[in-house]
PDB file of C-alpha atoms and ligand atoms in Angstrom:
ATOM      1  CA  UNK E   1       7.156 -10.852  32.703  1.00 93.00           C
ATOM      2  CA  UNK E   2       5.466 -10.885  29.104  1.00 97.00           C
ATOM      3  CA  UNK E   3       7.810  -9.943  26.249  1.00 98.00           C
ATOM      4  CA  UNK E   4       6.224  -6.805  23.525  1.00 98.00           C
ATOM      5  CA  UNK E   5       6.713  -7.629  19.862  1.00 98.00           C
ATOM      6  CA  UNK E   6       5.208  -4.816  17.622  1.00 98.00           C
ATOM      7  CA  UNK E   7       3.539  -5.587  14.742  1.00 98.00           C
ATOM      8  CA  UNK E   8       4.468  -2.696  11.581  1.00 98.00           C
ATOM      9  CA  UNK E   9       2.582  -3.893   9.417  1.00 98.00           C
ATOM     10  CA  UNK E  10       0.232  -1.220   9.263  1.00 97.00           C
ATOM     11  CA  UNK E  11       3.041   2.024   8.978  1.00 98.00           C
ATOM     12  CA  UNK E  12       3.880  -0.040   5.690  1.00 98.00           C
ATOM     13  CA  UNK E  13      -0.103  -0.212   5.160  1.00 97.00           C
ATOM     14  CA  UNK E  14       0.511   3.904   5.068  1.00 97.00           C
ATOM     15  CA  UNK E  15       3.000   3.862   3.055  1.00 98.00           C
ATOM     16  CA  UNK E  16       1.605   1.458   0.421  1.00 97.00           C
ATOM     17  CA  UNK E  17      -1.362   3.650  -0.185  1.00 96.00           C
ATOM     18  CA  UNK E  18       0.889   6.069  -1.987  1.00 96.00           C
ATOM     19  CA  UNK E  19       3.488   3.841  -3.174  1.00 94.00           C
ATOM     20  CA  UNK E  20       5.654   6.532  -1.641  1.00 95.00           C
ATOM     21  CA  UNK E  21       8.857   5.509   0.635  1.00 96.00           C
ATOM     22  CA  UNK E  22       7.249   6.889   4.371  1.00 97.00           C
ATOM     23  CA  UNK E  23       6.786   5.836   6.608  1.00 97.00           C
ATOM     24  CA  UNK E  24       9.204   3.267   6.867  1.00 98.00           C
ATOM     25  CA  UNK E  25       8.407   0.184   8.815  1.00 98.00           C
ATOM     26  CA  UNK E  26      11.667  -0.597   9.393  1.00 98.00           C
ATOM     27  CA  UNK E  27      12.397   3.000  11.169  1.00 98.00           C
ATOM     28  CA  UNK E  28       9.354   2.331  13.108  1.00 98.00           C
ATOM     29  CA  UNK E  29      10.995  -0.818  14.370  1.00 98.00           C
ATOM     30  CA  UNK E  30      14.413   0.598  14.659  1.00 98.00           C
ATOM     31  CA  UNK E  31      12.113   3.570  17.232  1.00 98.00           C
ATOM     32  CA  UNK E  32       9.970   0.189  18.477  1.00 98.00           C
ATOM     33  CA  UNK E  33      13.376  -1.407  19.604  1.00 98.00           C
ATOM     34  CA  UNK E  34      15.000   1.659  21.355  1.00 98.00           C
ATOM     35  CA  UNK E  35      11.619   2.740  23.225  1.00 98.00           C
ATOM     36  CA  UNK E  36      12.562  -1.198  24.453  1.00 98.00           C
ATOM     37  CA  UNK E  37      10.302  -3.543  22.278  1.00 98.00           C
ATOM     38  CA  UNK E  38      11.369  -6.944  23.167  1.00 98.00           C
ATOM     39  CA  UNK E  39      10.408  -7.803  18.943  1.00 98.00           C
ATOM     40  CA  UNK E  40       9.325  -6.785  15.858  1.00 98.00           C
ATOM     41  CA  UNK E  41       6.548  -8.635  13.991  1.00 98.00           C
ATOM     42  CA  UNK E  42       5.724  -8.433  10.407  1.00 98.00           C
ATOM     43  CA  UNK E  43       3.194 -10.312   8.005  1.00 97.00           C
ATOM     44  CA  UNK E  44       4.273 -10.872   4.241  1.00 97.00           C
ATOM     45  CA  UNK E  45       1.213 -11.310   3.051  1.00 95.00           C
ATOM     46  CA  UNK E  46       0.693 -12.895  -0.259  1.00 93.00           C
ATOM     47  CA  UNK E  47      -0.532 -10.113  -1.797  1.00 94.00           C
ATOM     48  CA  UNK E  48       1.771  -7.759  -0.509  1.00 95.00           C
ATOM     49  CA  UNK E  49      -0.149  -5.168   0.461  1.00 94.00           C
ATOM     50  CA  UNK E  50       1.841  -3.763   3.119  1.00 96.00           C
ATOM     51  CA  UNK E  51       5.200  -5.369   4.385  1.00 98.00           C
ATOM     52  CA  UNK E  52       7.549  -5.967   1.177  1.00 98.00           C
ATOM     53  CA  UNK E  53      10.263  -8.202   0.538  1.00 98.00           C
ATOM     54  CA  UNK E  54      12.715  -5.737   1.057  1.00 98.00           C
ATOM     55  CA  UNK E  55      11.189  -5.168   4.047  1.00 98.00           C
ATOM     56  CA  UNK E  56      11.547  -7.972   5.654  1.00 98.00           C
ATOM     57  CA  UNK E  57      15.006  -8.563   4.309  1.00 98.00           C
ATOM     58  CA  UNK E  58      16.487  -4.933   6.010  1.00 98.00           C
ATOM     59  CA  UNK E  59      14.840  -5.773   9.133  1.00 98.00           C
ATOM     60  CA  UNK E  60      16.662  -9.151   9.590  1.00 98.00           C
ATOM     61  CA  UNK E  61      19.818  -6.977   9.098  1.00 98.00           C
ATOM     62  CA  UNK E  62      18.966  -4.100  11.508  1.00 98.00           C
ATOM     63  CA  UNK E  63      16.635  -5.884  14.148  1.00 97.00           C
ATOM     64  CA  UNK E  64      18.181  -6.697  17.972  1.00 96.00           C
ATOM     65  CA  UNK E  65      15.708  -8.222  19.131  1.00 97.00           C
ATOM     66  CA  UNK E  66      13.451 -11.169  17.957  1.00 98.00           C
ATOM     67  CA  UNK E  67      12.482 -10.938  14.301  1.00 98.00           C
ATOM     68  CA  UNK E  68       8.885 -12.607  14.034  1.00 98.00           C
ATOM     69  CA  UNK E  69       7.352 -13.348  10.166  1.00 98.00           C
ATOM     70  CA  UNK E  70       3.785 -13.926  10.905  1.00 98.00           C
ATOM     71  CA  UNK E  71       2.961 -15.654   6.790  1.00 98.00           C
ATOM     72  CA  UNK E  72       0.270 -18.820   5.755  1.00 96.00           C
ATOM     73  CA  UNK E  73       1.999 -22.155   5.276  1.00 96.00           C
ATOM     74  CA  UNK E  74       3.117 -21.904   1.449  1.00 95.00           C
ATOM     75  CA  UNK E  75       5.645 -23.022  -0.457  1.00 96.00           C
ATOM     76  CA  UNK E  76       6.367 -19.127  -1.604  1.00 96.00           C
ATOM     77  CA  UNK E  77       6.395 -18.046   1.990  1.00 97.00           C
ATOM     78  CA  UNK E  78       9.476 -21.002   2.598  1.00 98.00           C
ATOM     79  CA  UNK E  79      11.211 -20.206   0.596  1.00 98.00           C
ATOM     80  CA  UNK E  80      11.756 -16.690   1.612  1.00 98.00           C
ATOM     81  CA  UNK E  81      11.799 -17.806   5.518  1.00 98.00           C
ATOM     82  CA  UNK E  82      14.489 -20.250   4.561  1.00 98.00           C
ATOM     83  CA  UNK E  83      16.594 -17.209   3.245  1.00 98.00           C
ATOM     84  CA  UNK E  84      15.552 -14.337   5.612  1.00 98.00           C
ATOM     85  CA  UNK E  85      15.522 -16.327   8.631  1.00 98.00           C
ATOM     86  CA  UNK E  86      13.415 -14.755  10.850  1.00 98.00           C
ATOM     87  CA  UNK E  87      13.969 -15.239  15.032  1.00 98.00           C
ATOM     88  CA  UNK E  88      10.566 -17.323  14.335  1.00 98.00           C
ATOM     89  CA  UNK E  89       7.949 -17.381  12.198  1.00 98.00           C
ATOM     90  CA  UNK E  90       3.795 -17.403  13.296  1.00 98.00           C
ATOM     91  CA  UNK E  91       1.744 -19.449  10.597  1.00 98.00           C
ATOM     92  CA  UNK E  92      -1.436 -18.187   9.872  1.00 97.00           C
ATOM     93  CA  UNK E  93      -4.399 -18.907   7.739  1.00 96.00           C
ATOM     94  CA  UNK E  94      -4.755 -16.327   4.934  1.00 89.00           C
ATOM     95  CA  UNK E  95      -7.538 -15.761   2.616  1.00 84.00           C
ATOM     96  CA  UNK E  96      -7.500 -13.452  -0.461  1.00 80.00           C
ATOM     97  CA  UNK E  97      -9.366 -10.148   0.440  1.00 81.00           C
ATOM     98  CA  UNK E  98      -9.485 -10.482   4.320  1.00 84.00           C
ATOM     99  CA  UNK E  99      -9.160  -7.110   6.030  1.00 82.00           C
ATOM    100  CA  UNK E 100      -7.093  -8.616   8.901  1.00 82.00           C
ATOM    101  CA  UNK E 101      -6.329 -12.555   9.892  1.00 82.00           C
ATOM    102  CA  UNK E 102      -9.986 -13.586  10.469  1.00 84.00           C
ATOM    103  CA  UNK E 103      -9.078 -15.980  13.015  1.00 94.00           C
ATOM    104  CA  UNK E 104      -6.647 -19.045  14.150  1.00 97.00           C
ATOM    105  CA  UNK E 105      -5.366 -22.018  11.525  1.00 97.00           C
ATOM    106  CA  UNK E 106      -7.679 -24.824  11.381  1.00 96.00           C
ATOM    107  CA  UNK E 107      -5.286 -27.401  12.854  1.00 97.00           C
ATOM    108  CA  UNK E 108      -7.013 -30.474  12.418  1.00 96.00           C
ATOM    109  CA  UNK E 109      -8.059 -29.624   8.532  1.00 96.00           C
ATOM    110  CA  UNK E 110      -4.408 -29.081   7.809  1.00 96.00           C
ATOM    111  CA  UNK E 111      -2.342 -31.350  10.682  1.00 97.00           C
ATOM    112  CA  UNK E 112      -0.372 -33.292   7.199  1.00 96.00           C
ATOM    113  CA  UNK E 113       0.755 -30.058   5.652  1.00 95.00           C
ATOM    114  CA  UNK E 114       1.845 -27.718   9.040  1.00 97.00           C
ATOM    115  CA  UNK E 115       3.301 -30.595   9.844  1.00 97.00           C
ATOM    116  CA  UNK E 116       5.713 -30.711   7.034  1.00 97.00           C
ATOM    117  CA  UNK E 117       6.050 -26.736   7.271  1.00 97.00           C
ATOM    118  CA  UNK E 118       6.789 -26.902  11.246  1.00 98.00           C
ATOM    119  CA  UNK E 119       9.406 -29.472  10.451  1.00 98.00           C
ATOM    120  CA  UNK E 120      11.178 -27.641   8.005  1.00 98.00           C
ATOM    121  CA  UNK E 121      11.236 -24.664   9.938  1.00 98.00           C
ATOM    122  CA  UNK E 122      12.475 -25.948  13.105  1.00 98.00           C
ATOM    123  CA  UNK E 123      15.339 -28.434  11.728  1.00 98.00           C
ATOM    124  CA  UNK E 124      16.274 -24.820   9.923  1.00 98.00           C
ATOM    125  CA  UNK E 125      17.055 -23.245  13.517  1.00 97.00           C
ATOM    126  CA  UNK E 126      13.590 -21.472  13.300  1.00 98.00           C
ATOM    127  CA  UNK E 127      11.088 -21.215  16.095  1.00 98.00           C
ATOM    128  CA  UNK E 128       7.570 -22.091  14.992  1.00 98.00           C
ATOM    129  CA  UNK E 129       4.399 -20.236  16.585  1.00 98.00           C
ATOM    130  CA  UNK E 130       0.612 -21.474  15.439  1.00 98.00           C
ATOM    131  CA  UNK E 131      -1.724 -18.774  15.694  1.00 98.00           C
ATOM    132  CA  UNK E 132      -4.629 -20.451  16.815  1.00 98.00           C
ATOM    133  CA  UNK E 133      -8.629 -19.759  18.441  1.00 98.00           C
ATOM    134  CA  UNK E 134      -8.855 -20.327  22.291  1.00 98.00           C
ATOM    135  CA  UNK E 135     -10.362 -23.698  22.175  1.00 97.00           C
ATOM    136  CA  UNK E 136      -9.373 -27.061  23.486  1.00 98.00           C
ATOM    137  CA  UNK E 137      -9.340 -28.991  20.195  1.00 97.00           C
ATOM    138  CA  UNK E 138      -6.755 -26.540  18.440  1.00 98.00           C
ATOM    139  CA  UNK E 139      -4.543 -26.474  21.593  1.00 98.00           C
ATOM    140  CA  UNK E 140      -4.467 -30.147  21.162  1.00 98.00           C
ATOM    141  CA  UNK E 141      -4.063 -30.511  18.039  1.00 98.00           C
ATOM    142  CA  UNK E 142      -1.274 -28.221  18.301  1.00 98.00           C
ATOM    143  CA  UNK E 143       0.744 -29.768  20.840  1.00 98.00           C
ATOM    144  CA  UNK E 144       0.908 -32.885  18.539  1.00 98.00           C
ATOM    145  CA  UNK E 145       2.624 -31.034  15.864  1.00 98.00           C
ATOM    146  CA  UNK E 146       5.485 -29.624  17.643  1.00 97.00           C
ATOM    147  CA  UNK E 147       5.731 -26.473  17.784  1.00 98.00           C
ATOM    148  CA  UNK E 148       7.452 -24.353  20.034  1.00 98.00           C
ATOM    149  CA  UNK E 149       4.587 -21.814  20.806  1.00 98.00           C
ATOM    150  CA  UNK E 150       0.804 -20.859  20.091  1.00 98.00           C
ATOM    151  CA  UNK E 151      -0.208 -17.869  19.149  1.00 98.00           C
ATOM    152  CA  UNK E 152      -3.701 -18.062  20.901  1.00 98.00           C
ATOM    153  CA  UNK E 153      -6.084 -15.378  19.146  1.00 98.00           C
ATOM    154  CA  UNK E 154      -7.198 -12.822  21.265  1.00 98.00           C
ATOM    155  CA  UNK E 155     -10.469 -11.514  19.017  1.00 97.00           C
ATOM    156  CA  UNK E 156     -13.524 -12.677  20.734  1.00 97.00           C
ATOM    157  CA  UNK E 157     -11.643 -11.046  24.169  1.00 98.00           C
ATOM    158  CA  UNK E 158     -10.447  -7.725  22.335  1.00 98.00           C
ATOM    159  CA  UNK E 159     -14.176  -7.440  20.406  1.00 97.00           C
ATOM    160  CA  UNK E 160     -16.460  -8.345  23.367  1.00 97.00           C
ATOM    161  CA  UNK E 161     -19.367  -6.797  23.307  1.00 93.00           C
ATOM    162  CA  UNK E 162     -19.468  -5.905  27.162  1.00 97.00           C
ATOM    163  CA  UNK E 163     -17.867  -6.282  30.564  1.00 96.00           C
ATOM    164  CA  UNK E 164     -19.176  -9.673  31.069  1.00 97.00           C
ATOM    165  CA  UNK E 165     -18.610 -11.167  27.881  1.00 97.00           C
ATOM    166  CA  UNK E 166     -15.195  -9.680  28.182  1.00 97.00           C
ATOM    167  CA  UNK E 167     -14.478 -11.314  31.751  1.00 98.00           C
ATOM    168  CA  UNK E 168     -16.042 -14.427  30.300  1.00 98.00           C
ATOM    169  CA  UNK E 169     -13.635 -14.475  26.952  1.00 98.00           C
ATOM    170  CA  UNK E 170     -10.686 -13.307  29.598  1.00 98.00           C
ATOM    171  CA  UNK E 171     -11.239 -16.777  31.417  1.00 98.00           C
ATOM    172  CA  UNK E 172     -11.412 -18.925  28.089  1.00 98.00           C
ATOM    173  CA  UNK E 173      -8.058 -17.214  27.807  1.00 98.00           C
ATOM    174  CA  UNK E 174      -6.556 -18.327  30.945  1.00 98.00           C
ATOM    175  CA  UNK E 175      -7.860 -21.673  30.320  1.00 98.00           C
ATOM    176  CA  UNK E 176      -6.317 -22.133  26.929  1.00 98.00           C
ATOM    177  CA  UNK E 177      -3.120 -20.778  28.004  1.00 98.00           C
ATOM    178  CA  UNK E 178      -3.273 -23.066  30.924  1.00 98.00           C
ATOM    179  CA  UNK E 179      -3.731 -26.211  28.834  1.00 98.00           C
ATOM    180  CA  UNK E 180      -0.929 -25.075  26.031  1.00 98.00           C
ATOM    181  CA  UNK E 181       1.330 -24.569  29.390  1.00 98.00           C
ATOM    182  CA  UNK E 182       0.364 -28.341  30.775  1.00 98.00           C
ATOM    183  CA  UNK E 183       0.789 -29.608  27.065  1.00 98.00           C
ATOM    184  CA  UNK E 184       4.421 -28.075  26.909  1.00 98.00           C
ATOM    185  CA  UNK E 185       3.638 -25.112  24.748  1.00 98.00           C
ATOM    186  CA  UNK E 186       4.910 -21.773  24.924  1.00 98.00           C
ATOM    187  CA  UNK E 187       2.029 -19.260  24.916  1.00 98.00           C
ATOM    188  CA  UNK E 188       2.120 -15.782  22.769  1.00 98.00           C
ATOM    189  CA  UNK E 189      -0.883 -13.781  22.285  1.00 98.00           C
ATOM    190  CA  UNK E 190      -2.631 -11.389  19.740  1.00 98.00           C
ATOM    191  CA  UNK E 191      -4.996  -9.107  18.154  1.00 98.00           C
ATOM    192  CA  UNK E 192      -7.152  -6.502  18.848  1.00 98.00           C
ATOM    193  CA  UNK E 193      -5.326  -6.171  21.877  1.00 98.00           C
ATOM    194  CA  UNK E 194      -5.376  -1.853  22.945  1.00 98.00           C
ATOM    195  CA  UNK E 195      -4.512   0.426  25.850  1.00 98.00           C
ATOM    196  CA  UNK E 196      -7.827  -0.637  27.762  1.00 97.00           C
ATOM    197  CA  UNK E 197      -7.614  -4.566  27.043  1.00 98.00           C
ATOM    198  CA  UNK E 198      -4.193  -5.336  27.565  1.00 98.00           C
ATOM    199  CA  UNK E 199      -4.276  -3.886  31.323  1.00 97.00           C
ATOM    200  CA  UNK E 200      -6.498  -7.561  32.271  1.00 97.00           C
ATOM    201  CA  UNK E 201      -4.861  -9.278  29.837  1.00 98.00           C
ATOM    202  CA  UNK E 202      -1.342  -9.061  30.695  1.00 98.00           C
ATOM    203  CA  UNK E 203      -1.923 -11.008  34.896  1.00 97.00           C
ATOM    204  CA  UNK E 204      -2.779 -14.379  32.574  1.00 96.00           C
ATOM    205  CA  UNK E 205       0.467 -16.777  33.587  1.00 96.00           C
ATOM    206  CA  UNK E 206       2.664 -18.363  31.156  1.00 96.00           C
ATOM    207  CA  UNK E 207       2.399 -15.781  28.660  1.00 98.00           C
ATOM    208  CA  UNK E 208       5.532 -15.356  26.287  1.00 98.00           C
ATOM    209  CA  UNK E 209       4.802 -12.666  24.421  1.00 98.00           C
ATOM    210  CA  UNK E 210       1.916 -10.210  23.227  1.00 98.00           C
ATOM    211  CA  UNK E 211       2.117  -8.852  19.312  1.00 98.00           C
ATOM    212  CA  UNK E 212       0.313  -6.116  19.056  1.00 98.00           C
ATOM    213  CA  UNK E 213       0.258  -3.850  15.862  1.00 98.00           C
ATOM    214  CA  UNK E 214      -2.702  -1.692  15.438  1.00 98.00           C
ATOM    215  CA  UNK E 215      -3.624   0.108  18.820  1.00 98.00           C
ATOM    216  CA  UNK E 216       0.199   0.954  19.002  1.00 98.00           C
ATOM    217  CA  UNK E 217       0.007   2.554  15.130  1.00 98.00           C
ATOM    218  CA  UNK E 218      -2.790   4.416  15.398  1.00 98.00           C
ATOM    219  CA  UNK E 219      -2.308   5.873  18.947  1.00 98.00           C
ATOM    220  CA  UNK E 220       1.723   6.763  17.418  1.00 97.00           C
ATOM    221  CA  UNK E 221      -0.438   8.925  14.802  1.00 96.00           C
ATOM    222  CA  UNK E 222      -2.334  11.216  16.985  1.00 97.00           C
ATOM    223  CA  UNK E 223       0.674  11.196  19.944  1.00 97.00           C
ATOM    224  CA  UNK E 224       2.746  12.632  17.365  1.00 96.00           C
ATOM    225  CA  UNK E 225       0.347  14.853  15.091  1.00 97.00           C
ATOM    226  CA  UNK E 226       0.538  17.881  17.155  1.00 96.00           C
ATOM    227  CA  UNK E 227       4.541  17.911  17.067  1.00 96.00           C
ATOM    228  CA  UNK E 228       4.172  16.877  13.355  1.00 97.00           C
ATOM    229  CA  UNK E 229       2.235  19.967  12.399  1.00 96.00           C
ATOM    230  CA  UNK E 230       4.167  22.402  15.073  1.00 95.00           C
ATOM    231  CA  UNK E 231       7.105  21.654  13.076  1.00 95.00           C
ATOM    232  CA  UNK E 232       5.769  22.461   9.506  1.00 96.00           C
ATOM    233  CA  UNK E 233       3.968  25.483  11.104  1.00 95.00           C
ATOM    234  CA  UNK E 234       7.454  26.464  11.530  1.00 96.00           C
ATOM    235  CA  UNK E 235       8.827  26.286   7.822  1.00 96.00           C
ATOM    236  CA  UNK E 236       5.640  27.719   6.491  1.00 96.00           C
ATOM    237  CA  UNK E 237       5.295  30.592   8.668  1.00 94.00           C
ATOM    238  CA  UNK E 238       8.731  30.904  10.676  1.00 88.00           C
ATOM    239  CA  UNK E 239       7.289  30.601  14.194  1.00 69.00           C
ATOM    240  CA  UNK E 240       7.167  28.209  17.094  1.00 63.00           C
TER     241      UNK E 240
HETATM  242  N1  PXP H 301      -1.212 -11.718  15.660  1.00 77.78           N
HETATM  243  C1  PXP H 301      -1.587 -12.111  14.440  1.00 77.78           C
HETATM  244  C2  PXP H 301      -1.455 -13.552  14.065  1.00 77.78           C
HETATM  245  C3  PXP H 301      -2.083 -11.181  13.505  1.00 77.78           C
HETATM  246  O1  PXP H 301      -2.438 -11.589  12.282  1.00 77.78           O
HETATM  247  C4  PXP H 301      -2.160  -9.830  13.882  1.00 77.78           C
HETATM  248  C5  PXP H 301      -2.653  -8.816  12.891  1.00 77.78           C
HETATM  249  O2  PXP H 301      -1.734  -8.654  11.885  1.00 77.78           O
HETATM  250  C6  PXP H 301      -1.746  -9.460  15.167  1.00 77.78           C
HETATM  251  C7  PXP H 301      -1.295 -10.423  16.051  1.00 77.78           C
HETATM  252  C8  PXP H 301      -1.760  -8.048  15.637  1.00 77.78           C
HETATM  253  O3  PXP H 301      -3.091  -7.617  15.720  1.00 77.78           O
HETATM  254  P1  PXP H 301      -3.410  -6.084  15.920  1.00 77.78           P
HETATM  255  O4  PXP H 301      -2.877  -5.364  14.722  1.00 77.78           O
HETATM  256  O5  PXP H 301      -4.904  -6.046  16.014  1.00 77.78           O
HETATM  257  O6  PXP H 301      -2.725  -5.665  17.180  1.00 77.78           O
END
């Protein structure tokens, strides 16, 4: 059976846009682990915008379950894996500006360099996870390096742009994950996944683990608006 980790990034996204101290991501993790969350997931990104330091540091301390640091493959980033020590950490390509990760590391381009970060990270008792594009090359490429998982990018699937482009990007999916399985990779999975996509997503074999972040975040906000306002109704006006 598939292991959950929740990405929180984006409570901390709602937090950051009034510098204010709520929502907490780590109480949405601490909710995320006792609704039975097999992880948590969080990316430090280089500028910050959401997850924090602190953060990422509380979480190690209060966490049960696996810790994952999704960051890009810089010497900052190390450092504070080295000291944090997440369960694992997911390298990513990052680029100033982005919205979200735009898609899976370019393996080949930077095989010297991962290389040197995988290493590190595994002979510090960290498990390493690429986050890479369903294709053959970067599966390959992959496996060379040593790793103990992919993260194989679920976009083109999660952004099809109808039923048979989705069964055809569900397929490329199986495929990848079938290769990283014959190439002695553990397989996680991610983004864009929802309440709709997931449902096909989650029969694929040899899946370890789907992160999923923003379907979960914004479907908590209107799940829990009604109660929210119910219960100021009753401090402004004394009523339930
Ligand atoms: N996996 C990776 C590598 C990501 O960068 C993200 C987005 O932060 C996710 C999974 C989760 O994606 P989503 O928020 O769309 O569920």
């Amino acid at each position: 059976m598939p292991k959950l980790s929740i990405n929180v990034d984006h409570v901390a996204t709602l937090r950051q846009a009034r510098k204010a101290k709520e929502p907490d991501p780590v109480a949405a993790a601490v909710t995320a682990e006792m609704a039975g969350a097999d992880g948590i997931t969080v990316h430090l990104r280089g500028d910050r915008r959401h997850v924090q330091e602190r953060d990422l540091r509380i979480l190690r301390e209060v966490t049960k379950g696996s810790l994952n640091l999704e960051m890009a493959a810089r010497d900052e980033m190390m450092r504070i894996a080295l000291q944090v020590r997440p369960d694992m950490v997911t390298l990513v390509p990052e680029r100033e500006g982005e919205l979200t990760t735009e898609g899976g590391l370019d393996v080949q381009g930077n095989f010297k360099q991962l290389k040197q970060t995988i290493d590190k990270l595994k002979s510090n008792g960290i498990e390493v996870s690429l986050f890479i594009n369903p294709d053959e090359e970067s599966v390959k490429s992959s496996a060379k390096l040593g790793p103990h998982y992919v993260e194989i990018n679920t976009d083109s699937y999660a952004s099809a742009r109808n039923a048979s482009d989705q069964t055809t990007q569900l397929k490329r999916l199986e495929k990848m994950a079938n290769l990283a399985h014959q190439l002695g990779l553990g397989i996680n999975m991610g983004h864009g996944l929802n309440y709709r996509n997931i449902v096909n997503l989650a029969q694929i074999p040899h899946v370890h683990e789907f992160s999923i972040g923003h379907a979960i975040v914004a479907r908590a906000v209107l799940v829990g608006f009604e109660k929210a306002v119910r219960e100021m109704l009753v401090l402004v006006k004394g009523f339930k």
